């Protein structure tokens, strides 16, 4: 899913220096641009070699072989030379050029997308993420401003509450973590009773919320062929996030292609219009992706062990939007998407902030990413619930989704702009709901969820606190501190 190589070619109107600057903004090696250009020069040299051989071939045929055959003269030497040149051309076209193109494209794939002007240039999320939204918004707080500037200015976050989500979910008889771990291992869990009802309520409310705003609802395949996934996911995702699925199936072709479980419905929906040409008049297209998601969390060892905030399997409602190849249009669409997410969480009564993520934390595809971080009063912290990214045409190139004219004579040919944004990862949504709406003897259900809970508006505590594990008891005896 790279940028267009012509963006780097000066002779094609490209500007390699611009892309060196974007790489520097992302804190990636600028020399990757030069390494890509060097590989492209080798590929071009091979194309020129092939073209020169074709000219030589045409010359031999036109000036030697055809006249000799017409005059009924011996031209066996020229024919032998012709066959030798044809073999060289075939070797270049079928072997050399594809190999060189693959080498260049593997280098090109390391080049990230452009960087939106609003994005703070930094690697320090905790200090430099730009706060662009607050709810509630104190009158004396001026935004946009960096997190560090707000803290230094004395910003007071919302009030805290006594219990954390894992304790609350246990007390309302909403989950069984130990039994889940016995079945599925680390981070395994069973949702139960109130936990199941809350999970389904958030899914169904999310569907209703997006349908009201004109979204088409999609429930995608939960696994993808490796070659399709490779056009969408970054290489490190294969090691850190994605579960591999293997083994024979009933596929009549006998195919045993490697497959991967999806980490988000964004991935299969990216390929929903694979190799299609969408009429400009048919855009924008807005999809609500509903799926279970699977993540290895290989880089999160020791984080959020208790509860269901960070798990290997969870359900999610996703926004996925496709617009025309116009940066201003996709910028406006991203704003509309994050506004929808804000409205969703306001309706649930959550406090939150919206931050524009620093350049050093952007994935390769995203030109800008907004995170909505809700306030967790039991943890006394803001935690991410929503990630909303504008990927412009970066992913669309990987899956071949075009828009605009179908023929050059009819106007410019272009790739669509793709945008994705969480509406609700239900596990995290449940966590924040429990901490936000906890009361002395249970949890109050937000009014908008009551119809999706069968009329249930309160979840009473039905059991006491969960017992500590042996590891937690041992840590406490040794004076271990919670990180």
Tab-separated table of C-alpha atoms in Angstrom:
chain	number	residue	atom	x	y	z
A	1	UNK	CA	0.000	0.000	0.000
A	2	UNK	CA	2.671	2.542	-1.012
A	3	UNK	CA	2.578	6.074	-2.317
A	4	UNK	CA	2.729	6.525	-6.095
A	5	UNK	CA	6.376	6.093	-7.163
A	6	UNK	CA	5.937	9.070	-9.504
A	7	UNK	CA	5.747	11.249	-6.371
A	8	UNK	CA	9.499	10.606	-6.009
A	9	UNK	CA	10.477	10.920	-9.690
A	10	UNK	CA	11.661	14.433	-10.513
A	11	UNK	CA	11.376	13.747	-14.253
A	12	UNK	CA	7.680	12.944	-13.723
A	13	UNK	CA	7.008	16.116	-11.748
A	14	UNK	CA	7.585	14.474	-8.365
A	15	UNK	CA	9.302	16.125	-5.415
A	16	UNK	CA	11.584	13.730	-3.508
A	17	UNK	CA	12.684	16.479	-1.109
A	18	UNK	CA	9.061	16.880	0.053
A	19	UNK	CA	8.936	13.186	0.929
A	20	UNK	CA	12.267	13.365	2.752
A	21	UNK	CA	10.675	16.067	4.921
A	22	UNK	CA	7.607	13.908	5.570
A	23	UNK	CA	9.851	11.011	6.576
A	24	UNK	CA	11.767	13.305	8.935
A	25	UNK	CA	8.442	14.420	10.446
A	26	UNK	CA	7.645	10.762	11.118
A	27	UNK	CA	11.115	10.233	12.600
A	28	UNK	CA	11.896	7.659	9.926
A	29	UNK	CA	15.171	7.513	7.923
A	30	UNK	CA	15.131	10.079	5.104
A	31	UNK	CA	17.662	7.953	3.205
A	32	UNK	CA	14.869	5.466	2.531
A	33	UNK	CA	13.667	7.890	-0.146
A	34	UNK	CA	17.107	7.856	-1.782
A	35	UNK	CA	17.378	4.066	-1.553
A	36	UNK	CA	14.004	3.791	-3.299
A	37	UNK	CA	15.106	6.196	-6.039
A	38	UNK	CA	18.352	4.257	-6.535
A	39	UNK	CA	16.400	1.015	-6.965
A	40	UNK	CA	14.048	2.792	-9.364
A	41	UNK	CA	17.038	3.954	-11.442
A	42	UNK	CA	18.229	0.353	-11.746
A	43	UNK	CA	14.721	-0.665	-12.861
A	44	UNK	CA	14.642	2.210	-15.402
A	45	UNK	CA	18.063	1.197	-16.741
A	46	UNK	CA	16.709	-2.292	-17.366
A	47	UNK	CA	13.650	-0.810	-19.142
A	48	UNK	CA	16.001	1.262	-21.317
A	49	UNK	CA	18.057	-1.833	-22.047
A	50	UNK	CA	14.928	-3.661	-23.166
A	51	UNK	CA	13.847	-0.714	-25.341
A	52	UNK	CA	17.303	-0.530	-26.958
A	53	UNK	CA	17.172	-4.247	-27.742
A	54	UNK	CA	13.724	-3.820	-29.333
A	55	UNK	CA	15.086	-1.044	-31.545
A	56	UNK	CA	18.003	-3.272	-32.530
A	57	UNK	CA	15.599	-6.136	-33.214
A	58	UNK	CA	13.375	-3.943	-35.404
A	59	UNK	CA	16.407	-2.646	-37.273
A	60	UNK	CA	17.710	-6.153	-38.023
A	61	UNK	CA	14.310	-7.297	-39.226
A	62	UNK	CA	13.683	-4.207	-41.325
A	63	UNK	CA	17.154	-3.634	-42.783
A	64	UNK	CA	18.631	-7.152	-42.975
A	65	UNK	CA	16.174	-10.043	-42.710
A	66	UNK	CA	13.227	-8.697	-44.759
A	67	UNK	CA	15.386	-7.447	-47.682
A	68	UNK	CA	17.403	-10.705	-47.684
A	69	UNK	CA	14.287	-12.848	-47.690
A	70	UNK	CA	12.778	-10.728	-50.447
A	71	UNK	CA	15.944	-11.206	-52.498
A	72	UNK	CA	15.990	-14.924	-51.584
A	73	UNK	CA	19.418	-14.521	-49.988
A	74	UNK	CA	20.837	-16.420	-47.010
A	75	UNK	CA	20.030	-14.570	-43.737
A	76	UNK	CA	20.562	-17.391	-41.234
A	77	UNK	CA	23.138	-15.387	-39.286
A	78	UNK	CA	20.751	-12.455	-38.928
A	79	UNK	CA	17.924	-14.789	-37.917
A	80	UNK	CA	20.194	-16.337	-35.286
A	81	UNK	CA	21.023	-12.830	-34.033
A	82	UNK	CA	17.304	-11.997	-33.985
A	83	UNK	CA	16.513	-15.056	-31.841
A	84	UNK	CA	19.304	-14.178	-29.428
A	85	UNK	CA	17.926	-10.639	-28.995
A	86	UNK	CA	14.362	-11.949	-28.551
A	87	UNK	CA	15.610	-14.286	-25.816
A	88	UNK	CA	17.320	-11.377	-24.047
A	89	UNK	CA	14.127	-9.284	-24.256
A	90	UNK	CA	12.076	-12.171	-22.894
A	91	UNK	CA	14.518	-12.624	-20.011
A	92	UNK	CA	14.341	-8.933	-19.135
A	93	UNK	CA	10.534	-8.735	-19.400
A	94	UNK	CA	9.701	-11.970	-17.594
A	95	UNK	CA	12.460	-12.221	-14.996
A	96	UNK	CA	14.682	-9.185	-14.560
A	97	UNK	CA	12.087	-6.385	-14.623
A	98	UNK	CA	9.624	-8.106	-12.233
A	99	UNK	CA	12.464	-8.816	-9.794
A	100	UNK	CA	13.751	-5.254	-9.943
A	101	UNK	CA	10.227	-3.830	-9.618
A	102	UNK	CA	9.592	-6.033	-6.564
A	103	UNK	CA	12.857	-4.858	-4.981
A	104	UNK	CA	11.984	-1.213	-5.625
A	105	UNK	CA	8.403	-1.619	-4.391
A	106	UNK	CA	9.537	-3.282	-1.159
A	107	UNK	CA	11.630	-0.162	-0.519
A	108	UNK	CA	8.779	2.104	-1.611
A	109	UNK	CA	6.494	0.392	0.918
A	110	UNK	CA	8.637	1.843	3.717
A	111	UNK	CA	7.730	5.403	2.690
A	112	UNK	CA	4.882	6.747	4.827
A	113	UNK	CA	2.052	8.970	3.669
A	114	UNK	CA	2.197	12.769	3.767
A	115	UNK	CA	1.656	14.522	7.126
A	116	UNK	CA	-1.321	16.836	7.696
A	117	UNK	CA	-0.352	20.401	8.728
A	118	UNK	CA	-2.354	20.098	11.992
A	119	UNK	CA	-0.238	17.178	13.249
A	120	UNK	CA	2.265	18.072	16.028
A	121	UNK	CA	5.810	17.114	15.011
A	122	UNK	CA	7.019	15.083	17.966
A	123	UNK	CA	7.542	11.560	19.313
A	124	UNK	CA	6.254	12.397	22.811
A	125	UNK	CA	2.535	11.529	23.051
A	126	UNK	CA	2.243	12.284	26.744
A	127	UNK	CA	3.569	15.814	26.340
A	128	UNK	CA	2.791	16.926	22.788
A	129	UNK	CA	-0.470	15.310	21.630
A	130	UNK	CA	-2.668	18.260	20.676
A	131	UNK	CA	-5.948	18.492	22.594
A	132	UNK	CA	-8.595	19.689	20.123
A	133	UNK	CA	-11.746	18.727	22.039
A	134	UNK	CA	-12.869	18.474	25.673
A	135	UNK	CA	-16.117	17.333	27.275
A	136	UNK	CA	-16.921	18.862	29.646
A	137	UNK	CA	-15.021	21.947	28.477
A	138	UNK	CA	-14.156	24.327	31.354
A	139	UNK	CA	-14.577	27.981	30.381
A	140	UNK	CA	-11.030	28.888	31.414
A	141	UNK	CA	-9.390	26.196	29.259
A	142	UNK	CA	-8.299	27.320	25.796
A	143	UNK	CA	-7.854	24.680	23.090
A	144	UNK	CA	-6.251	23.552	20.879
A	145	UNK	CA	-3.287	23.123	23.199
A	146	UNK	CA	-0.766	20.373	23.904
A	147	UNK	CA	-1.369	18.016	26.826
A	148	UNK	CA	1.801	19.309	28.460
A	149	UNK	CA	0.643	22.920	28.169
A	150	UNK	CA	-2.778	22.106	29.657
A	151	UNK	CA	-1.230	20.258	32.601
A	152	UNK	CA	1.276	23.068	33.189
A	153	UNK	CA	-1.626	25.536	33.108
A	154	UNK	CA	-3.355	23.726	35.945
A	155	UNK	CA	-6.055	21.845	34.015
A	156	UNK	CA	-8.156	19.796	36.413
A	157	UNK	CA	-9.548	16.535	34.977
A	158	UNK	CA	-12.994	15.274	36.034
A	159	UNK	CA	-13.587	13.752	39.469
A	160	UNK	CA	-12.517	10.243	40.416
A	161	UNK	CA	-14.636	7.356	41.705
A	162	UNK	CA	-13.676	4.440	43.957
A	163	UNK	CA	-13.943	1.280	41.845
A	164	UNK	CA	-12.270	0.164	38.611
A	165	UNK	CA	-14.082	-1.603	35.771
A	166	UNK	CA	-12.772	-5.114	36.512
A	167	UNK	CA	-14.124	-5.001	40.073
A	168	UNK	CA	-17.426	-3.499	38.893
A	169	UNK	CA	-17.895	-6.047	36.104
A	170	UNK	CA	-17.291	-8.833	38.604
A	171	UNK	CA	-19.720	-7.397	41.171
A	172	UNK	CA	-22.598	-7.149	38.662
A	173	UNK	CA	-21.882	-10.796	37.696
A	174	UNK	CA	-20.781	-9.635	34.247
A	175	UNK	CA	-17.756	-11.823	33.536
A	176	UNK	CA	-15.687	-14.837	34.552
A	177	UNK	CA	-11.982	-14.157	33.933
A	178	UNK	CA	-10.444	-17.219	35.601
A	179	UNK	CA	-12.741	-19.644	33.813
A	180	UNK	CA	-11.949	-17.824	30.565
A	181	UNK	CA	-8.220	-18.188	31.186
A	182	UNK	CA	-8.668	-21.895	31.872
A	183	UNK	CA	-10.244	-22.242	28.428
A	184	UNK	CA	-8.358	-19.709	26.280
A	185	UNK	CA	-5.228	-18.810	28.246
A	186	UNK	CA	-3.855	-15.346	28.942
A	187	UNK	CA	-6.453	-12.548	28.672
A	188	UNK	CA	-9.234	-15.084	28.109
A	189	UNK	CA	-12.671	-14.379	29.625
A	190	UNK	CA	-16.347	-15.292	29.533
A	191	UNK	CA	-18.855	-12.434	29.386
A	192	UNK	CA	-21.886	-13.326	31.462
A	193	UNK	CA	-25.374	-11.970	32.168
A	194	UNK	CA	-25.067	-8.171	32.531
A	195	UNK	CA	-21.754	-8.239	30.645
A	196	UNK	CA	-23.365	-9.918	27.638
A	197	UNK	CA	-26.347	-7.554	27.745
A	198	UNK	CA	-24.088	-4.479	27.833
A	199	UNK	CA	-21.949	-5.837	24.990
A	200	UNK	CA	-24.948	-6.489	22.743
A	201	UNK	CA	-26.581	-3.198	23.727
A	202	UNK	CA	-23.508	-1.205	22.669
A	203	UNK	CA	-23.355	-3.089	19.354
A	204	UNK	CA	-27.028	-2.568	18.585
A	205	UNK	CA	-27.042	1.052	19.734
A	206	UNK	CA	-23.949	1.646	17.580
A	207	UNK	CA	-25.675	0.127	14.538
A	208	UNK	CA	-28.806	2.232	15.102
A	209	UNK	CA	-26.677	5.349	15.671
A	210	UNK	CA	-24.797	4.947	12.356
A	211	UNK	CA	-27.799	3.795	10.323
A	212	UNK	CA	-29.554	7.000	11.363
A	213	UNK	CA	-26.613	8.848	9.787
A	214	UNK	CA	-26.858	7.023	6.470
A	215	UNK	CA	-24.258	4.274	6.933
A	216	UNK	CA	-24.607	0.873	5.267
A	217	UNK	CA	-24.031	-1.930	7.790
A	218	UNK	CA	-21.456	-4.605	6.921
A	219	UNK	CA	-20.497	-7.738	8.831
A	220	UNK	CA	-17.274	-8.836	7.107
A	221	UNK	CA	-15.351	-12.135	6.981
A	222	UNK	CA	-13.331	-12.603	10.153
A	223	UNK	CA	-10.235	-13.805	8.287
A	224	UNK	CA	-8.446	-12.710	5.129
A	225	UNK	CA	-6.064	-14.200	2.602
A	226	UNK	CA	-2.472	-13.213	3.371
A	227	UNK	CA	-1.905	-11.524	-0.006
A	228	UNK	CA	-4.947	-9.276	0.524
A	229	UNK	CA	-4.011	-8.507	4.138
A	230	UNK	CA	-0.457	-7.632	3.029
A	231	UNK	CA	-1.839	-4.814	0.867
A	232	UNK	CA	-3.478	-3.257	3.934
A	233	UNK	CA	-1.588	-4.100	7.139
A	234	UNK	CA	1.943	-2.984	7.976
A	235	UNK	CA	4.637	-5.668	8.186
A	236	UNK	CA	5.062	-5.325	11.957
A	237	UNK	CA	1.325	-6.008	12.394
A	238	UNK	CA	1.856	-9.572	11.178
A	239	UNK	CA	4.173	-10.250	14.122
A	240	UNK	CA	2.614	-8.091	16.854
A	241	UNK	CA	-1.130	-8.210	16.123
A	242	UNK	CA	-2.346	-10.794	13.635
A	243	UNK	CA	-3.239	-14.419	14.305
A	244	UNK	CA	-2.392	-16.829	11.486
A	245	UNK	CA	-4.952	-19.426	10.381
A	246	UNK	CA	-3.724	-22.509	8.540
A	247	UNK	CA	-4.879	-25.944	7.455
A	248	UNK	CA	-6.895	-27.546	4.675
A	249	UNK	CA	-10.522	-26.612	4.043
A	250	UNK	CA	-13.225	-27.767	1.637
A	251	UNK	CA	-12.043	-25.239	-0.974
A	252	UNK	CA	-12.704	-27.038	-4.308
A	253	UNK	CA	-9.538	-25.512	-5.783
A	254	UNK	CA	-7.513	-27.283	-3.113
A	255	UNK	CA	-6.013	-23.951	-2.081
A	256	UNK	CA	-4.156	-23.877	1.228
A	257	UNK	CA	-3.457	-20.124	1.188
A	258	UNK	CA	-2.347	-18.640	4.468
A	259	UNK	CA	-5.063	-16.614	6.162
A	260	UNK	CA	-5.072	-14.165	9.055
A	261	UNK	CA	-7.778	-13.295	11.565
A	262	UNK	CA	-8.808	-9.650	11.339
A	263	UNK	CA	-7.689	-7.158	14.000
A	264	UNK	CA	-10.438	-4.730	12.931
A	265	UNK	CA	-13.226	-4.686	10.348
A	266	UNK	CA	-11.316	-1.828	8.693
A	267	UNK	CA	-9.055	-4.474	7.125
A	268	UNK	CA	-11.660	-6.515	5.180
A	269	UNK	CA	-13.744	-3.408	4.376
A	270	UNK	CA	-10.626	-1.841	2.832
A	271	UNK	CA	-10.809	-4.664	0.299
A	272	UNK	CA	-14.615	-4.549	-0.116
A	273	UNK	CA	-14.164	-2.567	-3.357
A	274	UNK	CA	-10.911	-4.299	-4.346
A	275	UNK	CA	-9.986	-3.644	-7.998
A	276	UNK	CA	-13.203	-1.660	-8.538
A	277	UNK	CA	-13.787	1.692	-10.222
A	278	UNK	CA	-16.315	3.762	-8.290
A	279	UNK	CA	-18.238	6.497	-10.061
A	280	UNK	CA	-17.566	9.909	-8.512
A	281	UNK	CA	-21.318	10.493	-8.277
A	282	UNK	CA	-21.609	7.369	-6.067
A	283	UNK	CA	-19.278	8.844	-3.416
A	284	UNK	CA	-19.068	9.206	-0.488
A	285	UNK	CA	-19.694	5.657	0.686
A	286	UNK	CA	-20.051	5.170	4.431
A	287	UNK	CA	-19.955	1.764	6.093
A	288	UNK	CA	-20.611	0.601	9.647
A	289	UNK	CA	-18.429	-2.465	10.148
A	290	UNK	CA	-19.627	-4.906	12.816
A	291	UNK	CA	-17.188	-7.637	13.774
A	292	UNK	CA	-15.325	-9.588	16.374
A	293	UNK	CA	-11.649	-8.580	16.330
A	294	UNK	CA	-8.573	-10.647	17.222
A	295	UNK	CA	-5.243	-9.190	18.370
A	296	UNK	CA	-2.157	-10.891	19.760
A	297	UNK	CA	-1.106	-7.793	21.768
A	298	UNK	CA	2.482	-9.054	21.503
A	299	UNK	CA	3.870	-5.628	22.366
A	300	UNK	CA	1.647	-5.132	25.426
A	301	UNK	CA	3.093	-7.609	27.904
A	302	UNK	CA	2.079	-6.747	31.457
A	303	UNK	CA	-0.352	-3.962	30.465
A	304	UNK	CA	-3.988	-3.957	31.621
A	305	UNK	CA	-3.945	-7.534	32.847
A	306	UNK	CA	-7.177	-7.273	34.853
A	307	UNK	CA	-10.572	-6.857	33.240
A	308	UNK	CA	-11.494	-6.579	29.559
A	309	UNK	CA	-9.837	-3.312	28.524
A	310	UNK	CA	-7.007	-5.037	26.606
A	311	UNK	CA	-7.892	-8.532	25.393
A	312	UNK	CA	-7.215	-10.851	22.479
A	313	UNK	CA	-10.845	-10.998	21.327
A	314	UNK	CA	-13.456	-8.236	21.380
A	315	UNK	CA	-16.371	-6.821	19.378
A	316	UNK	CA	-16.262	-3.488	17.610
A	317	UNK	CA	-18.436	-1.102	15.612
A	318	UNK	CA	-16.266	0.705	13.049
A	319	UNK	CA	-16.784	3.677	10.753
A	320	UNK	CA	-15.235	3.242	7.303
A	321	UNK	CA	-15.706	5.981	4.697
A	322	UNK	CA	-14.666	6.351	1.052
A	323	UNK	CA	-14.507	9.750	-0.627
A	324	UNK	CA	-13.140	11.287	-3.825
A	325	UNK	CA	-9.426	11.909	-4.354
A	326	UNK	CA	-9.462	15.381	-2.803
A	327	UNK	CA	-7.493	16.200	0.345
A	328	UNK	CA	-9.915	18.903	1.495
A	329	UNK	CA	-12.840	16.511	1.093
A	330	UNK	CA	-11.160	13.743	3.106
A	331	UNK	CA	-10.092	16.254	5.790
A	332	UNK	CA	-13.722	17.348	6.144
A	333	UNK	CA	-14.866	13.709	6.258
A	334	UNK	CA	-12.435	12.932	9.078
A	335	UNK	CA	-13.832	15.861	11.060
A	336	UNK	CA	-17.379	14.590	10.448
A	337	UNK	CA	-16.393	11.103	11.660
A	338	UNK	CA	-14.777	12.263	14.900
A	339	UNK	CA	-17.772	14.556	15.501
A	340	UNK	CA	-20.024	11.488	15.208
A	341	UNK	CA	-17.875	9.635	17.752
A	342	UNK	CA	-18.076	12.608	20.136
A	343	UNK	CA	-21.858	12.682	19.822
A	344	UNK	CA	-22.008	8.936	20.537
A	345	UNK	CA	-20.024	9.215	23.776
A	346	UNK	CA	-21.803	12.380	24.864
A	347	UNK	CA	-25.046	10.406	24.614
A	348	UNK	CA	-23.529	7.793	26.953
A	349	UNK	CA	-22.556	10.471	29.477
A	350	UNK	CA	-18.775	9.949	29.186
A	351	UNK	CA	-16.227	12.696	29.824
A	352	UNK	CA	-13.435	12.747	27.239
A	353	UNK	CA	-10.798	14.632	25.322
A	354	UNK	CA	-9.997	14.482	21.604
A	355	UNK	CA	-6.311	14.615	20.710
A	356	UNK	CA	-4.457	14.979	17.419
A	357	UNK	CA	-1.704	12.370	17.644
A	358	UNK	CA	1.963	13.358	17.251
A	359	UNK	CA	3.702	12.585	13.950
A	360	UNK	CA	6.041	9.989	15.438
A	361	UNK	CA	3.089	7.775	16.436
A	362	UNK	CA	1.258	7.810	13.091
A	363	UNK	CA	1.122	4.547	11.167
A	364	UNK	CA	2.437	4.686	7.607
A	365	UNK	CA	-0.994	5.064	5.998
A	366	UNK	CA	-2.421	7.850	8.174
A	367	UNK	CA	-1.814	11.532	7.381
A	368	UNK	CA	-3.571	12.485	10.631
A	369	UNK	CA	-5.120	10.566	13.502
A	370	UNK	CA	-7.578	11.780	16.105
A	371	UNK	CA	-7.971	9.745	19.286
A	372	UNK	CA	-10.954	10.151	21.569
A	373	UNK	CA	-9.720	9.370	25.073
A	374	UNK	CA	-12.464	8.924	27.656
A	375	UNK	CA	-12.031	9.705	31.335
A	376	UNK	CA	-11.939	6.550	33.493
A	377	UNK	CA	-12.793	7.846	36.979
A	378	UNK	CA	-11.863	4.572	38.678
A	379	UNK	CA	-8.378	4.611	37.120
A	380	UNK	CA	-7.970	8.400	37.347
A	381	UNK	CA	-6.814	8.459	33.728
A	382	UNK	CA	-7.810	9.211	30.151
A	383	UNK	CA	-7.840	6.014	28.036
A	384	UNK	CA	-8.254	5.590	24.285
A	385	UNK	CA	-11.703	4.558	23.036
A	386	UNK	CA	-11.589	5.865	19.455
A	387	UNK	CA	-8.927	6.127	16.780
A	388	UNK	CA	-9.943	8.008	13.610
A	389	UNK	CA	-7.528	8.211	10.658
A	390	UNK	CA	-7.427	9.830	7.232
A	391	UNK	CA	-5.367	7.534	4.992
A	392	UNK	CA	-5.978	9.489	1.740
A	393	UNK	CA	-5.232	7.198	-1.245
A	394	UNK	CA	-2.531	5.125	0.510
A	395	UNK	CA	-4.654	2.036	1.235
A	396	UNK	CA	-6.767	2.420	-1.918
A	397	UNK	CA	-3.622	1.985	-4.035
A	398	UNK	CA	-2.910	-1.289	-2.266
A	399	UNK	CA	-6.321	-2.730	-3.152
A	400	UNK	CA	-6.829	-0.923	-6.483
A	401	UNK	CA	-9.952	1.091	-5.631
A	402	UNK	CA	-10.212	3.930	-8.162
A	403	UNK	CA	-12.561	6.792	-8.803
A	404	UNK	CA	-12.977	9.481	-11.457
A	405	UNK	CA	-12.605	8.996	-15.198
A	406	UNK	CA	-12.169	5.471	-16.544
A	407	UNK	CA	-10.249	6.711	-19.589
A	408	UNK	CA	-7.451	9.284	-19.708
A	409	UNK	CA	-9.235	11.297	-22.392
A	410	UNK	CA	-12.222	11.749	-20.059
A	411	UNK	CA	-10.172	13.357	-17.270
A	412	UNK	CA	-7.739	12.445	-14.485
A	413	UNK	CA	-7.669	8.887	-13.167
A	414	UNK	CA	-7.251	8.626	-9.414
A	415	UNK	CA	-7.559	6.441	-6.347
A	416	UNK	CA	-10.230	6.992	-3.705
A	417	UNK	CA	-9.462	8.323	-0.239
A	418	UNK	CA	-10.101	5.875	2.632
A	419	UNK	CA	-10.875	6.881	6.223
A	420	UNK	CA	-11.481	4.704	9.262
A	421	UNK	CA	-12.587	5.405	12.801
A	422	UNK	CA	-13.750	3.395	15.777
A	423	UNK	CA	-17.263	4.106	16.911
A	424	UNK	CA	-17.196	1.640	19.803
A	425	UNK	CA	-14.869	-1.179	20.818
A	426	UNK	CA	-17.458	-2.701	23.126
A	427	UNK	CA	-15.075	-4.084	25.757
A	428	UNK	CA	-13.519	-0.682	26.360
A	429	UNK	CA	-16.926	0.951	26.138
A	430	UNK	CA	-18.200	-1.333	28.908
A	431	UNK	CA	-15.157	-0.519	31.052
A	432	UNK	CA	-15.731	3.228	30.821
A	433	UNK	CA	-19.493	2.906	31.279
A	434	UNK	CA	-19.056	0.944	34.507
A	435	UNK	CA	-16.531	3.373	35.999
A	436	UNK	CA	-18.492	6.455	34.901
A	437	UNK	CA	-21.951	5.367	36.063
A	438	UNK	CA	-21.044	3.397	39.201
A	439	UNK	CA	-23.151	4.013	42.287
A	440	UNK	CA	-22.913	2.727	45.846
A	441	UNK	CA	-24.869	-0.455	45.160
A	442	UNK	CA	-24.555	-0.962	41.399
A	443	UNK	CA	-24.236	0.687	38.003
A	444	UNK	CA	-26.766	3.006	36.355
A	445	UNK	CA	-27.459	2.216	32.672
A	446	UNK	CA	-27.252	5.280	30.372
A	447	UNK	CA	-30.713	6.291	29.191
A	448	UNK	CA	-29.930	5.737	25.478
A	449	UNK	CA	-28.976	2.105	26.199
A	450	UNK	CA	-32.071	1.201	28.222
A	451	UNK	CA	-34.172	0.221	25.131
A	452	UNK	CA	-31.302	-2.058	24.019
A	453	UNK	CA	-31.123	-3.621	27.515
A	454	UNK	CA	-34.727	-4.814	27.493
A	455	UNK	CA	-35.767	-1.882	29.658
A	456	UNK	CA	-33.143	-2.581	32.351
A	457	UNK	CA	-31.890	0.736	33.766
A	458	UNK	CA	-29.831	-0.431	36.759
A	459	UNK	CA	-27.341	-3.275	37.291
A	460	UNK	CA	-27.134	-4.108	41.003
A	461	UNK	CA	-24.098	-5.618	42.704
A	462	UNK	CA	-24.852	-9.298	43.264
A	463	UNK	CA	-21.505	-10.386	44.693
A	464	UNK	CA	-18.590	-8.866	46.572
A	465	UNK	CA	-15.102	-7.941	45.381
A	466	UNK	CA	-13.146	-10.490	43.374
A	467	UNK	CA	-10.456	-12.334	45.324
A	468	UNK	CA	-6.875	-11.473	44.509
A	469	UNK	CA	-4.838	-14.015	42.570
A	470	UNK	CA	-1.832	-15.717	44.185
A	471	UNK	CA	0.457	-13.502	42.107
A	472	UNK	CA	-1.273	-10.330	43.301
A	473	UNK	CA	-1.156	-11.461	46.939
A	474	UNK	CA	2.551	-12.277	46.583
A	475	UNK	CA	3.256	-8.902	44.996
A	476	UNK	CA	1.460	-7.144	47.849
A	477	UNK	CA	3.461	-9.034	50.505
A	478	UNK	CA	6.708	-8.046	48.796
A	479	UNK	CA	5.632	-4.424	48.643
A	480	UNK	CA	5.044	-4.550	44.912
A	481	UNK	CA	3.603	-1.423	43.392
A	482	UNK	CA	0.962	-1.224	40.677
A	483	UNK	CA	2.345	0.219	37.466
